[in-house]
Tab-separated table of C-alpha atoms in Angstrom:
chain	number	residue	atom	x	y	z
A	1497	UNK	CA	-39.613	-58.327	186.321
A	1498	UNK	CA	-37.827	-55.342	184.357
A	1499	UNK	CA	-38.200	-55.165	180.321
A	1500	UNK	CA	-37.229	-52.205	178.286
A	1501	UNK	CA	-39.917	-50.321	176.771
A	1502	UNK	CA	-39.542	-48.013	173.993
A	1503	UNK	CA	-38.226	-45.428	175.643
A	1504	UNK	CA	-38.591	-46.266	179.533
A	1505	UNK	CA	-37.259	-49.760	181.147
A	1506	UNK	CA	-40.416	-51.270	183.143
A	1507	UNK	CA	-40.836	-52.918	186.409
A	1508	UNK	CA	-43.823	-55.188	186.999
A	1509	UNK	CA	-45.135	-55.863	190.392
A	1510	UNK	CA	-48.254	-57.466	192.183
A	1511	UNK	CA	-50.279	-55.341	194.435
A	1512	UNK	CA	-49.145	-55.863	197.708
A	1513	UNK	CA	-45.722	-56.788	196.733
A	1514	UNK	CA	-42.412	-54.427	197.262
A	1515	UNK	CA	-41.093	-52.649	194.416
A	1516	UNK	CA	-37.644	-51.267	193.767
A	1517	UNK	CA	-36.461	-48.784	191.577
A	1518	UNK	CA	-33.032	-48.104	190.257
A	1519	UNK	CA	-30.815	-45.387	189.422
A	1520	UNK	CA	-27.184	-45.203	188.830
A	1521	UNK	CA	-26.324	-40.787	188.731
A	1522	UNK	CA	-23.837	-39.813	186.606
A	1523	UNK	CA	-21.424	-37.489	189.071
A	1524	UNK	CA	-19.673	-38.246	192.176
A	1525	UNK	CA	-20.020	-34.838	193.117
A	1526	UNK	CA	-23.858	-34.854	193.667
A	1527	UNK	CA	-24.353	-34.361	197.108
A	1528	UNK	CA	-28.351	-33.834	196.876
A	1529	UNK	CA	-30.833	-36.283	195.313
A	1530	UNK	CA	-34.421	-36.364	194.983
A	1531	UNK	CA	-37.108	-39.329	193.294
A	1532	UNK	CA	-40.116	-38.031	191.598
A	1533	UNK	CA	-43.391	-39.409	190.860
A	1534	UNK	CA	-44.884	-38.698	187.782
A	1535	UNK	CA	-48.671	-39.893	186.693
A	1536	UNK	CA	-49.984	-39.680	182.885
A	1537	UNK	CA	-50.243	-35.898	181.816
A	1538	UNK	CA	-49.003	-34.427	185.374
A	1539	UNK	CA	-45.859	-32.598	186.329
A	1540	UNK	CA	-43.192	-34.647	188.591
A	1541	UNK	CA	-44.354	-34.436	192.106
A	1542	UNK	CA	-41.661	-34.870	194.952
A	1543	UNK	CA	-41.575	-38.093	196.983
A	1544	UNK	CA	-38.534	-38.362	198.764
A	1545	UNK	CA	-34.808	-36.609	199.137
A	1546	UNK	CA	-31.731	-37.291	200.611
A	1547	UNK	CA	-28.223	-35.517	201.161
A	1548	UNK	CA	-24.863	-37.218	200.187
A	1549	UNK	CA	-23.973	-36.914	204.548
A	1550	UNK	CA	-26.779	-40.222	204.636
A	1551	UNK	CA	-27.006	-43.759	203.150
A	1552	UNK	CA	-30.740	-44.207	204.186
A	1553	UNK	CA	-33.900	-42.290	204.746
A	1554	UNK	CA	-37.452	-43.265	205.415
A	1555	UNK	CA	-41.092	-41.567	204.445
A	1556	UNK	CA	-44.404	-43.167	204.646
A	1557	UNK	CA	-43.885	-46.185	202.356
A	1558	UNK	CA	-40.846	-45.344	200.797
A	1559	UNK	CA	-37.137	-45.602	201.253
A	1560	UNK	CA	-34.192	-44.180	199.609
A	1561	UNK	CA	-30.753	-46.195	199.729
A	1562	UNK	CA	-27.924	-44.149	198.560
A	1563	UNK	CA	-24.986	-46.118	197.431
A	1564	UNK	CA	-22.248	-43.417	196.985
A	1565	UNK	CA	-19.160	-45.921	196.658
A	1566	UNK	CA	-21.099	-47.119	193.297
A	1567	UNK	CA	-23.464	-44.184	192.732
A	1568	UNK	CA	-26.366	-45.423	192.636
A	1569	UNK	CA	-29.725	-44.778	194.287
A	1570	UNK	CA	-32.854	-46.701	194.777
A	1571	UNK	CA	-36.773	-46.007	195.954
A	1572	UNK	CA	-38.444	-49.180	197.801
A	1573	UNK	CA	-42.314	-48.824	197.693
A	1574	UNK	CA	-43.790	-51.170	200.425
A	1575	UNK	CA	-46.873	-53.103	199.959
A	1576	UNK	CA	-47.623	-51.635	196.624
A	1577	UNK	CA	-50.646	-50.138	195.012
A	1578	UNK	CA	-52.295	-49.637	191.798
A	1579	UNK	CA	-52.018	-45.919	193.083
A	1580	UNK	CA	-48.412	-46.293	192.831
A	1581	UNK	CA	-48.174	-46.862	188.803
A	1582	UNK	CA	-46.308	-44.045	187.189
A	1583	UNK	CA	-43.292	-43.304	186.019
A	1584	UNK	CA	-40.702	-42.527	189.142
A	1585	UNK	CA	-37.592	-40.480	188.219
A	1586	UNK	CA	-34.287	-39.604	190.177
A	1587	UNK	CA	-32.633	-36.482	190.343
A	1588	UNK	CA	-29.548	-35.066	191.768
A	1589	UNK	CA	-27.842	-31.600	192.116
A	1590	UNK	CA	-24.529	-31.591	190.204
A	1591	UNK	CA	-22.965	-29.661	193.153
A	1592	UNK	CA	-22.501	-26.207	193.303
A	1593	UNK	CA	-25.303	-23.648	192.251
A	1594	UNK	CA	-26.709	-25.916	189.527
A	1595	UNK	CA	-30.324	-26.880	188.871
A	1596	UNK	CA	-31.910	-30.693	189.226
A	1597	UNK	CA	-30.506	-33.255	186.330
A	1598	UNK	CA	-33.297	-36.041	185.471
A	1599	UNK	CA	-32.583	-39.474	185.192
A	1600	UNK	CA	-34.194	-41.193	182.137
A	1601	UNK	CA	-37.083	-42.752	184.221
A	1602	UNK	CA	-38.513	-46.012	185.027
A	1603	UNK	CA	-42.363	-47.381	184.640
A	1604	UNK	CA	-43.805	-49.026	187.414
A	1605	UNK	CA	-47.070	-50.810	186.964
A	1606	UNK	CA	-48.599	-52.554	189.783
A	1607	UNK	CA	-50.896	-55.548	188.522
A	1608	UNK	CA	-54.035	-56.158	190.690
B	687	UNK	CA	-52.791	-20.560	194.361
B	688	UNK	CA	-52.467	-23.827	195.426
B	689	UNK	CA	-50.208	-25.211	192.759
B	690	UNK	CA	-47.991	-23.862	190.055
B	691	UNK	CA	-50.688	-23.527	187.028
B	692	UNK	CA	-49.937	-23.395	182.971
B	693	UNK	CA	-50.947	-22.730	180.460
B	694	UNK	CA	-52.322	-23.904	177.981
B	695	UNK	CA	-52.277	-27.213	178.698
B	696	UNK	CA	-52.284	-28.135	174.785
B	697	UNK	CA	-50.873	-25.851	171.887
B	698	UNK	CA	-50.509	-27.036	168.180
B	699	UNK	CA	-48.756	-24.728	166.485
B	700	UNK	CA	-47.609	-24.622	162.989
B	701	UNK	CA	-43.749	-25.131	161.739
B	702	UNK	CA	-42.799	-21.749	161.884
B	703	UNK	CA	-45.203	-20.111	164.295
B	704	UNK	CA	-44.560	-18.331	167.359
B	705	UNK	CA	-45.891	-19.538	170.461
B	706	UNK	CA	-46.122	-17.990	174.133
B	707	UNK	CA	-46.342	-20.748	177.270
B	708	UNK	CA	-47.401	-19.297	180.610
B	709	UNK	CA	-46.741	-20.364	184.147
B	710	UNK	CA	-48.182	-18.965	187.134
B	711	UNK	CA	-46.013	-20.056	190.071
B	712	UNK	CA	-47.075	-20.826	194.020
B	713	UNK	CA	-47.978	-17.264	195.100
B	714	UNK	CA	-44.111	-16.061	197.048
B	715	UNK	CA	-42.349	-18.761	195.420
B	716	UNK	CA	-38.928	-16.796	194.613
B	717	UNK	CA	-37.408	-19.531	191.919
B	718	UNK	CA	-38.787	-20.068	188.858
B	719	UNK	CA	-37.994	-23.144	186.568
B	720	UNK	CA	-38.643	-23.921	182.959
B	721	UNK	CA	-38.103	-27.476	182.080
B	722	UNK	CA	-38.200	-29.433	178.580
B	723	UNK	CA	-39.558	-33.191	178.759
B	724	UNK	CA	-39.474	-34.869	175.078
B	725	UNK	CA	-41.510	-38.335	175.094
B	726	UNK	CA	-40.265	-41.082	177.098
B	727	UNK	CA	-37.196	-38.964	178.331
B	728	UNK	CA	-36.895	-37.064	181.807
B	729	UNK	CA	-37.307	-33.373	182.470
B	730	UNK	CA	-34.456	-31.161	181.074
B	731	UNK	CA	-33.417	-28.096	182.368
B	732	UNK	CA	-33.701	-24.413	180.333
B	733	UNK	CA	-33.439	-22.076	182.297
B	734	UNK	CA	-33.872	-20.562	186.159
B	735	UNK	CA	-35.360	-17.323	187.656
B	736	UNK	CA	-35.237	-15.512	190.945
B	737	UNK	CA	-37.554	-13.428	191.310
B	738	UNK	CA	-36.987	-11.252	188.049
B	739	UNK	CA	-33.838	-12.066	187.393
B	740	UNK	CA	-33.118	-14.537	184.946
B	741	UNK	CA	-30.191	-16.270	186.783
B	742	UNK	CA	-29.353	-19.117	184.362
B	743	UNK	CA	-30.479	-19.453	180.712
B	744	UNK	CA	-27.992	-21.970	179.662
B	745	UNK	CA	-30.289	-24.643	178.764
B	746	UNK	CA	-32.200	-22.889	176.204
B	747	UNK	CA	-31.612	-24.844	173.171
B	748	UNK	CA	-30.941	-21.996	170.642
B	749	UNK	CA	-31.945	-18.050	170.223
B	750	UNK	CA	-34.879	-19.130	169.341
B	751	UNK	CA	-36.331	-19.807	172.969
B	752	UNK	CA	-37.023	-16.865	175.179
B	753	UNK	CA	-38.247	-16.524	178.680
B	754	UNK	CA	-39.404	-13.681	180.941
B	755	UNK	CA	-40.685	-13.035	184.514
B	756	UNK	CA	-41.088	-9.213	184.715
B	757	UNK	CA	-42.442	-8.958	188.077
B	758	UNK	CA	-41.267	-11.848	189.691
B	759	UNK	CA	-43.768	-13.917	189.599
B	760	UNK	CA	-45.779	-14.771	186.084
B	761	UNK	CA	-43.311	-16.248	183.618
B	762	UNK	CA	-43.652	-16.859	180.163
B	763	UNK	CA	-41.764	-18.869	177.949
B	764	UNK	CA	-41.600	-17.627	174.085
B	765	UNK	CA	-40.707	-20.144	170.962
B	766	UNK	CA	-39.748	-18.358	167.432
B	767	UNK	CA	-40.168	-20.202	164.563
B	768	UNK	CA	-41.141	-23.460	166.067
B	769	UNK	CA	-39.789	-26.579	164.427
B	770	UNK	CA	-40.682	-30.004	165.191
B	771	UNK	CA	-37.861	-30.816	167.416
B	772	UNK	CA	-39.404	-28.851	169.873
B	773	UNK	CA	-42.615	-31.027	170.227
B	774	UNK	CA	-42.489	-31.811	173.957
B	775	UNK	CA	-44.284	-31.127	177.274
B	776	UNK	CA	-42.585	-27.886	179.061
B	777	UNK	CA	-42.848	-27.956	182.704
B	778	UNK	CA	-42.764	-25.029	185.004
B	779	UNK	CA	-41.755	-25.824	188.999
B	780	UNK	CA	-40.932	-23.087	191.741
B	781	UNK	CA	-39.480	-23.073	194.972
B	782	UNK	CA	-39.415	-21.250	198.224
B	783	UNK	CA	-36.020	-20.598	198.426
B	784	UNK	CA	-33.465	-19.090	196.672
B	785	UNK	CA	-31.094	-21.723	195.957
B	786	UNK	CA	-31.257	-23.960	192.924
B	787	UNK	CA	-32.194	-27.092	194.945
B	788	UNK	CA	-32.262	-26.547	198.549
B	789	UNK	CA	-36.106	-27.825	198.256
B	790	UNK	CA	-37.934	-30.006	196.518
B	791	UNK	CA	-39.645	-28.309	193.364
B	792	UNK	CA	-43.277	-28.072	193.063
B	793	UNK	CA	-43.899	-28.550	189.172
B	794	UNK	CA	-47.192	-27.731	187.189
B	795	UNK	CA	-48.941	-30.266	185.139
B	796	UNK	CA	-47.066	-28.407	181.742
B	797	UNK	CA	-47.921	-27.604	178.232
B	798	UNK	CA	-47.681	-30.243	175.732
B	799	UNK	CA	-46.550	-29.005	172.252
B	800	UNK	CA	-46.864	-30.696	169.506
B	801	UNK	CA	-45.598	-28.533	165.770
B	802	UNK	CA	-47.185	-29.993	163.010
């Protein structure tokens, strides 16, 4: 289940299980968003993107849901791994030339 | 090389010192990013580079952050006076392209900075 932690909220799941991480953005105007992995003392690395013109997309393992009526985005990890525990952030462009605003960040911690 | 590369990886630095973070992009990479990540918190932006050109600085917090890429590739990010609000991990990512965010960034592992 999800707890806040000090700073991050954290999601729990078995090994093997599906996990599903949630983001609400902050501007209707975003039309590109990306989630980012990030381990213990490593830069973000990019998992998955999508563009405001889709609702869906797939990768190996992952899929983004984009929700634009509410504005909110999620990441589904299928059968998850120990590999998997990080922190996972979303990001979106603010439209226009802008750069890539960060979410706050959720833990995920996969129990084996 | 293979990945975008800074350093140091650690710097202590003393309230008050002046300290000089260096990133080493993906070689061609023509944006350049500098991001601020306090504990706990995501990645905040400071500023952007193409190629030489320092396109947007408007996330540097104060006068007291500087950054430079005078060839277009190497980019260094300068703190005056450090104070202990700007203990954090700074994060350097480049991209192909020359649009803010028409690919994903590739980010280096940062520099973590603690001022004492």
């Amino acid at each position: 289940g999800e707890s806040v932690g000090l700073h991050l909220p954290t999601l729990s799941v078995q090994e093997g299980d599906n996990s599903i991480i949630n983001c609400a953005y902050s501007n209707s105007a975003s039309d590109y968003f990306i989630w980012y992995k990030q381990e213990s003392g490593k830069g973000p690395q990019f998992i998955i993107d999508i563009r405001s013109n889709m609702d869906k997309r797939q990768g190996q393992r992952v899929t983004v849901l984009l929700n634009k009526t509410v504005k909110h985005l999620s990441l589904q990890i299928a059968a998850t791994q120990p590999g998997d525990s990080a922190v996972y952030f979303c990001a979106e462009n603010i439209g226009g030339n802008t750069p890539l605003v960060f979410g706050k960040g959720t833990r995920l911690s996969v129990i084996a | 090389g293979a990945g975008v590369s800074q350093s140091p990886r650690y710097k202590v630095a003393k309230r008050g010192q002046d300290v000089a973070l260096r990133c080493d992009p993906i070689s061609g990479h023509v944006s350049l990013f500098w991001y601020q990540q306090a504990l706990g918190q995501g990645p905040e932006f400071l500023t952007y580079f193409q190629n030489e050109a320092q396109l947007d600085k408007s996330g540097l917090p104060s006068d007291r952050f500087f950054a430079e890429r005078p060839e277009g590739s190497v980019s260094t990010l300068k703190i005056q006076r450090t104070q202990q609000e700007d203990s954090a991990v700074y994060l350097c990512a480049s991209s192909p392209g020359r649009e803010y965010t028409n690919y994903g960034y590739t980010f280096g592992s940062g520099t973590r900075l603690t001022v004492v």
